[in-house]
Coordinates of C-alpha atoms in Angstrom, one line a residue:
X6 CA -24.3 -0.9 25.6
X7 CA -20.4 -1.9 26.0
X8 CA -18.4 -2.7 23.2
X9 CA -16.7 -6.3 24.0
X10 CA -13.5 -6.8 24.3
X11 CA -13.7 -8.7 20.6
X12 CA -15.1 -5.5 19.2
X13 CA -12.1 -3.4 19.9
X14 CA -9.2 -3.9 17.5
X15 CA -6.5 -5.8 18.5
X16 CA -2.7 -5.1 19.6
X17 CA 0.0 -6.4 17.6
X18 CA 3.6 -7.1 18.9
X19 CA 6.0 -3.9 18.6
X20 CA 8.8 -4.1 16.2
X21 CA 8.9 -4.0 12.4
X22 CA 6.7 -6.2 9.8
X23 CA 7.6 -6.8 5.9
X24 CA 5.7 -4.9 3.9
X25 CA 3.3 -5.5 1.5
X26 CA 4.5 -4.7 -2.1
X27 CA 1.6 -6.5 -4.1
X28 CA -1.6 -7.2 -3.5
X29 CA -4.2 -8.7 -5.4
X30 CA -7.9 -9.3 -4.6
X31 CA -9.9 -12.3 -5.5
X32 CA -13.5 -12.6 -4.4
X33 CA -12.4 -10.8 -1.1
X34 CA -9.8 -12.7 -0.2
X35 CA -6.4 -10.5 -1.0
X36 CA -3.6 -11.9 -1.7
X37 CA -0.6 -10.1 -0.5
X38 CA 3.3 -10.5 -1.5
X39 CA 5.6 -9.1 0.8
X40 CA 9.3 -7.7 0.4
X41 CA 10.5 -10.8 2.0
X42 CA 9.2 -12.9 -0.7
X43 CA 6.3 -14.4 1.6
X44 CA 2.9 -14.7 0.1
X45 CA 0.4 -14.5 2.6
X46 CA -3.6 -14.6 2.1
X47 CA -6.3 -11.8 3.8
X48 CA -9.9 -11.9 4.4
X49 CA -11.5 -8.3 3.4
X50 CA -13.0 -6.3 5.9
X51 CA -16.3 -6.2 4.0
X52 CA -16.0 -10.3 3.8
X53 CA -15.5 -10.6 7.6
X54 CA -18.5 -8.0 8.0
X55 CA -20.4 -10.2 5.8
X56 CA -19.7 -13.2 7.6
X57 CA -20.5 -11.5 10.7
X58 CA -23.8 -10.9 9.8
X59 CA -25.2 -13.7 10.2
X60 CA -24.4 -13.7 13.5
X61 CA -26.8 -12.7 16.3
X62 CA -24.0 -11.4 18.8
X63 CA -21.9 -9.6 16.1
X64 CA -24.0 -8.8 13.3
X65 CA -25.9 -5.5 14.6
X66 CA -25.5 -3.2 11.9
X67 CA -24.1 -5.4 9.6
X68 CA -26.6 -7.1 7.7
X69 CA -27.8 -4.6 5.4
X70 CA -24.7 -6.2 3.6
X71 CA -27.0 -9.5 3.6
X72 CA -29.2 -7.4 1.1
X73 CA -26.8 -6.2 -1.9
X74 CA -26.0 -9.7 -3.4
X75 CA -23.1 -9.9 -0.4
X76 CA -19.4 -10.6 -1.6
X77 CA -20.3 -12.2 -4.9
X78 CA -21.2 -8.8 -6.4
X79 CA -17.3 -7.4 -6.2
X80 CA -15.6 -8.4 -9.3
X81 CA -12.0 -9.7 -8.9
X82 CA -9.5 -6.6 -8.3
X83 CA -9.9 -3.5 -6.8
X84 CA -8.8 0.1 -6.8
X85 CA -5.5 -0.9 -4.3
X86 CA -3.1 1.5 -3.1
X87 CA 0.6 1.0 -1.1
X88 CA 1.2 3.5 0.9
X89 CA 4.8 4.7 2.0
X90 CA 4.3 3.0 5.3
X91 CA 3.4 -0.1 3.8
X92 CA -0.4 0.8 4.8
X93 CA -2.8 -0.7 2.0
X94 CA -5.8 1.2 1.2
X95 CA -8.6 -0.5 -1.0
X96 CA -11.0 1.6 -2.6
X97 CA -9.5 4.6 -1.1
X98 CA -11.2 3.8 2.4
X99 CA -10.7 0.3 3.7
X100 CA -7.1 0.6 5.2
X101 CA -4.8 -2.0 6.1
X102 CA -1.7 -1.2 8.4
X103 CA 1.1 -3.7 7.6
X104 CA 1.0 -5.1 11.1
X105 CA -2.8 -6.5 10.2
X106 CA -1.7 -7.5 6.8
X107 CA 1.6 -9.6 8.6
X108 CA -0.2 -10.8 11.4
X109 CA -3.3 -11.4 10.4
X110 CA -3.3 -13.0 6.8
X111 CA -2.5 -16.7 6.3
X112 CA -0.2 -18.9 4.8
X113 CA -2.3 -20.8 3.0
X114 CA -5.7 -19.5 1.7
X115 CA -7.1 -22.8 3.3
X116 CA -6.6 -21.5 6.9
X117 CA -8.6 -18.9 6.2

């Protein structure tokens, strides 16, 4: 089966990003200060899986996360870790590049 074009991950715009020098996470949402002073708000990955499966098109393979309790069960923070690069790791495995934190997160936790 092909992968759709929604699957793959996206392209961001070339060119530098602030980076992330906090970041807090509240029932999956993070909450990320940048070294511009901006504070910008983040779905997790494991929230957007979550959400996702509940969907017919995109939730193959995700809703075994529909079994465990879902995002309710993560207590706020998290082992988080800023890399160098401004990369955010949470529990070690879920990365976040800073382009994804920049261009993805929101303004307002409301747009989310």
């Amino acid at each position: 089966m092909k992968k759709k074009e929604t699957d793959s991950k996206p392209s961001y715009p070339e060119g530098d990003v602030p980076k992330a020098v906090k970041v807090e996470n509240a029932a999956n949402i993070l909450i990320i200060t940048f070294d511009n002073g901006d504070i910008r708000y983040l779905k997790s990955h494991y929230l957007n899986d979550y959400l996702d499966a509940y969907s017919l098109t995109k939730g193959r393979g995700k809703r075994r996360l529909l079994i465990g309790g879902g995002p309710t069960i993560m207590w706020l923070g998290t082992d988080i870790e800023i890399l160098e690069d401004g990369t955010v790791l949470l529990f070690g495995k879920d990365s976040y590049s800073p382009q994804e934190l920049w261009y993805e997160s929101q303004s307002r936790a409301t747009g989310l």
